[in-house]
Amino acid sequence: MSEENLYTFENEEYRRTYWHTCSHVLAQAMKRLHPQVKLAIGPSIDNGFYYDFDTPEPFTEGQLAELEAEMRKICKEKLKLERFELPRAEAVAFMEEKGEPFKVELINDLPEDAVISFYKQGEFTDLCAGPHLDSTGRIKGNAIKLTACNAAYWRGDSSRETLQRIYGVAFPKKDELDEYLAKIEEAKKRDHRRLGKELGLFMLRDEGPGFPFFLPKGMTLKNTLLDYWRKVHKKYGYVEISTPIMLNRQLWERSGHWDHYKNNMYTTVIDEVDFAVKPMNCPGGMLVYDSEPHSYRDLPLRVGEIGLVHRHELSGALHGLFRVRCFNQDDAHVFMTREQMQDVIQETVRLFDEVYSTFGLSYTIELSTMPEDHIGTVEEWERNQDILKAAITDMGKEFVVNEGDGAFYGPKLDFHLADSLGRTWQCGTIQLDSQLPERFELEYTGEDGQKHRPVMIHRVVLGSIERFIGVITEHFAGAFPAWLAPVQVKLLPVTDRAAEYAEKISAQLDGQGFRVEVDGRNEKIGKKIREATLEKIPFMLVVGDRDMENGTVSVRRRSGEDLGAMSLDQFAALLGDEVKEMTIK
RNA sequence: GCUGCUGUGGCUCAGUCGGUAGAGCAGCUGAUUCGUAAUCAGCAGGUCGCCGGUUCAAAUCCGGCCAGCAGCUCCA
C-alpha cells in the first residue's frame, strides 16, 4: 500500500490519529479563548473525539461556535506538531509551571519506567503518548463540528471533580461531515421512545418514573415475543416456573443481596418483618430447586422464569425502555455438575445465536471479571473465568475483557446489542455462580450415591423484555416483520358499500390466527393507505366494488409495493409464509 | 446521584420588550361515497410541569421541587 492510500479516512488508525490531533486543536483553542481553564484528557473515540476541561463556569453549547472558529484558525496556521520527552521530575515541574494539576496527577500515576512524552503545536503543549498528524494544517477546518458539551467526572470517578467534556467530529471533507450529521438526524427518527409513542407501544408517566406502561399494541408485541421465547426454550429443554415478587429479608441475607445489592432494592415491612421486592429471580429459583431431591440424571436442569424485577436505578440513568426501574427478565437458572459446565455454556451461546439471528441482530461479547465487592474466593473466581473464556474461545467467538465488572456472585459473559445511534446495551448475559448453590446448600445425588453440590449459571437472552423491545424497535425502525407486528393486516374498504365485505374478510383472517384491523372510517382510500403506512402495518388490503364482485382483496405492502388483486386464500397463504420465517428450526 | 439544557390542549409546535394563550393533526358534528400516501365545513378542548416570590399585571423575570433530554456514574 502506498503512503497516499494510507492517508484515506477509511483507515482506522489514521482516523483515530486525525481525531486525536483534533482534540489537541480543541484544547489549544480553549486555552486561547479561556486561559484559566485546566486541561484534563482528550482522546479520540469511535465516532470522533472529546476533551475534558475544568472550567470555572459550566460551559454551554452556545459557546461551541466560537471554539469551532478558533479551531479553524489553528488549522489555517498549519502549526507543526513536535514530540519531545522529559524525565519524570522535569515533566512534573513543566506541568506545575503551566498550572495544570490534572496533568501533574497523570504524570505521577504513570508507571515507573514510562516514557513521558509531550506534543507541542505553536504556543500549546500537551502531555500525550501520541501519535499525531505532523501539522494542524492537515485538518480540514470547516469539516470540524463540536457536537455536544456535557459533564464528566475526572477519571470516571463520581467522587472526584466534575469536568466539562466537549465532543466533536471531524472529516477530511465538508461533504462527509454533512453526510454524517444527516445520518445522525435520520437515526434519531428510529429512537424507540419516539416510535413507541407514535406506534402506541408504551408510555412513561411522571407518576411512575422508570416504570413503563404497555399499551395494547406494545402488549401484543411483548406477548408475541414471549410466545417465541417459550417455543425456543422448550426446544432447548427448559421448564418454566414463576417465583414471588416479594420475599423476606432472611432470604436476601442468605443470598447475599441484602449485603451487596440493598441500595438498589425496594423494601417494605409486613407484619413487622422486613421484605424486599425482588431485584433478581435467583433466590426464588434456589428455593424451587431445593424443594425436592435431585439426581445427577436430572442434570443439567434448565429452569426458566419470566420474572418481574424492580431495581432502584439512579434517576439520571433512566432511558426510555433501555433503562427502567421495573422490568421482566427472561431469566433461567441451569443447574449442573462441574463436568457439564462447558457444554452448558456452549449450548446457551447456541441458543443466543439462534434467537439473535431470528431478529437479524449482531452482538459483541464482553467477559466481566471479579469486582471489588464480591463473594467467594479468588481461586473460585479465576477458575470460573477460565471456564467461560475456554467455552467461547472454543466456539471461535471473539470477546473483550471488562475488568472488575462481574456480578457480585460470579463472572459473566455479556452480550451487547447496538441501538440506532450505535450506543450498545447489554442484553444477553451468562453468569457463572458457584456461590448461591453453596449458600443455599443445594445438592444432587451422584452416580456414587453420595450428595454433591451442583454449580449453576444465571442467564438471560433478551435481557429484559422491555430493553429488547426497545432494541428491536430501533433495529426495525418500527417496521416489525409480519410475525411480530402488533397488527399484521389492515382492511381498507374503499366506500361504505365494502364495509361489510371488509368485516367478513377480517373475521376470516382473525379466525386463522392473524392480527387484523378494519379501517371503517368514512375517509378516502388515499388517507387510509397513508395512515396504515405510517402505522407501519405490513399488509393493507384495499377492498372495493371490484373486489366484492370478484371475491378478491387488493394487496399492498407497507413498502408501497402493489401486489394486485388475489383471492383471500392466496393472501392467507402469502401471509402465512411470511409469518413462518421465524418458525423454530 | 452529578453537570448542562428543556417542560404550552391527546400529538407536533408558535407565542415578539411581562398586559391572564394560538396553529396543524387527532376528537366530535355535518356534508361528501371518492380505488392505492392527507375531502370540505363547523364545534369543542389549555388553572402554559408543580409550589412560592417580584410586579398594578407572569406562559414570559427570580427561587425551590418534579419529570424529561444529552453525557458522566451505574447496569438487564
Tab-separated table of C-alpha atoms (C1' of nucleotides) in Angstrom, chain A residues 150-151 153 156 162 167 193 206 315-316 323-324 412 423 426 467 494 496-497 522 524 526-527 529-530 533 544-547 554 556, chain B residues 1-5 7 11-12 25-27 31-39 49 66-76:
chain	number	residue	atom	x	y	z
A	150	ASN	CA	-21.620	17.651	28.823
A	151	ALA	CA	-20.429	16.807	32.270
A	153	TYR	CA	-16.212	13.013	36.186
A	156	GLY	CA	-14.766	8.466	35.720
A	162	THR	CA	-16.998	17.310	37.583
A	167	TYR	CA	-17.399	16.253	21.992
A	193	ARG	CA	-39.046	6.449	22.666
A	206	ASP	CA	-44.377	11.225	35.894
A	315	SER	CA	-32.833	8.888	38.237
A	316	GLY	CA	-30.293	10.190	35.747
A	323	ARG	CA	-33.070	1.541	31.349
A	324	VAL	CA	-36.059	1.308	33.641
A	412	LYS	CA	-20.153	-13.273	33.315
A	423	ARG	CA	-24.739	3.003	21.625
A	426	GLN	CA	-26.268	-5.275	27.418
A	467	ARG	CA	-34.974	-3.333	26.720
A	494	VAL	CA	-62.937	1.988	-0.456
A	496	ASP	CA	-69.255	2.165	2.814
A	497	ARG	CA	-70.558	-0.411	0.357
A	522	ASN	CA	-65.586	7.492	6.140
A	524	LYS	CA	-60.774	8.487	1.188
A	526	GLY	CA	-55.591	7.535	-0.059
A	527	LYS	CA	-55.826	8.724	3.502
A	529	ILE	CA	-53.351	4.000	2.987
A	530	ARG	CA	-51.266	6.877	4.216
A	533	THR	CA	-48.374	3.055	6.119
A	544	GLY	CA	-63.970	-2.034	-3.097
A	545	ASP	CA	-66.745	-2.814	-5.539
A	546	ARG	CA	-64.347	-4.584	-7.909
A	547	ASP	CA	-63.097	-6.915	-5.180
A	554	SER	CA	-56.154	-5.954	-3.387
A	556	ARG	CA	-50.422	-3.583	-0.804
B	1	G	C1'	-26.976	10.959	42.121
B	2	C	C1'	-23.700	14.758	39.278
B	3	U	C1'	-23.275	18.960	35.149
B	4	G	C1'	-25.962	21.492	31.402
B	5	C	C1'	-30.465	22.094	28.766
B	7	G	C1'	-41.257	21.287	30.138
B	11	C	C1'	-49.732	14.643	19.456
B	12	U	C1'	-46.202	18.217	16.876
B	25	C	C1'	-53.030	16.878	13.274
B	26	A	C1'	-56.149	13.817	16.452
B	27	G	C1'	-61.503	14.159	18.686
B	31	A	C1'	-71.716	17.224	4.185
B	32	U	C1'	-69.057	14.029	0.728
B	33	U	C1'	-69.080	7.522	-1.003
B	34	C	C1'	-64.340	9.360	-3.635
B	35	G	C1'	-59.664	2.532	-5.976
B	36	U	C1'	-53.576	2.956	-3.702
B	37	A	C1'	-49.608	8.324	0.993
B	38	A	C1'	-53.830	13.750	3.798
B	39	U	C1'	-62.086	15.773	1.017
B	49	G	C1'	-44.996	20.655	34.835
B	66	C	C1'	-40.842	17.206	39.916
B	67	A	C1'	-40.203	14.999	35.164
B	68	G	C1'	-37.708	14.566	30.509
B	69	C	C1'	-33.194	15.114	27.192
B	70	A	C1'	-27.506	14.753	26.497
B	71	G	C1'	-23.326	12.983	28.891
B	72	C	C1'	-20.856	11.005	33.346
B	73	U	C1'	-21.526	7.225	37.112
B	74	C	C1'	-24.232	2.604	37.304
B	75	C	C1'	-26.402	-1.541	34.880
B	76	A	C1'	-30.702	-6.168	32.129
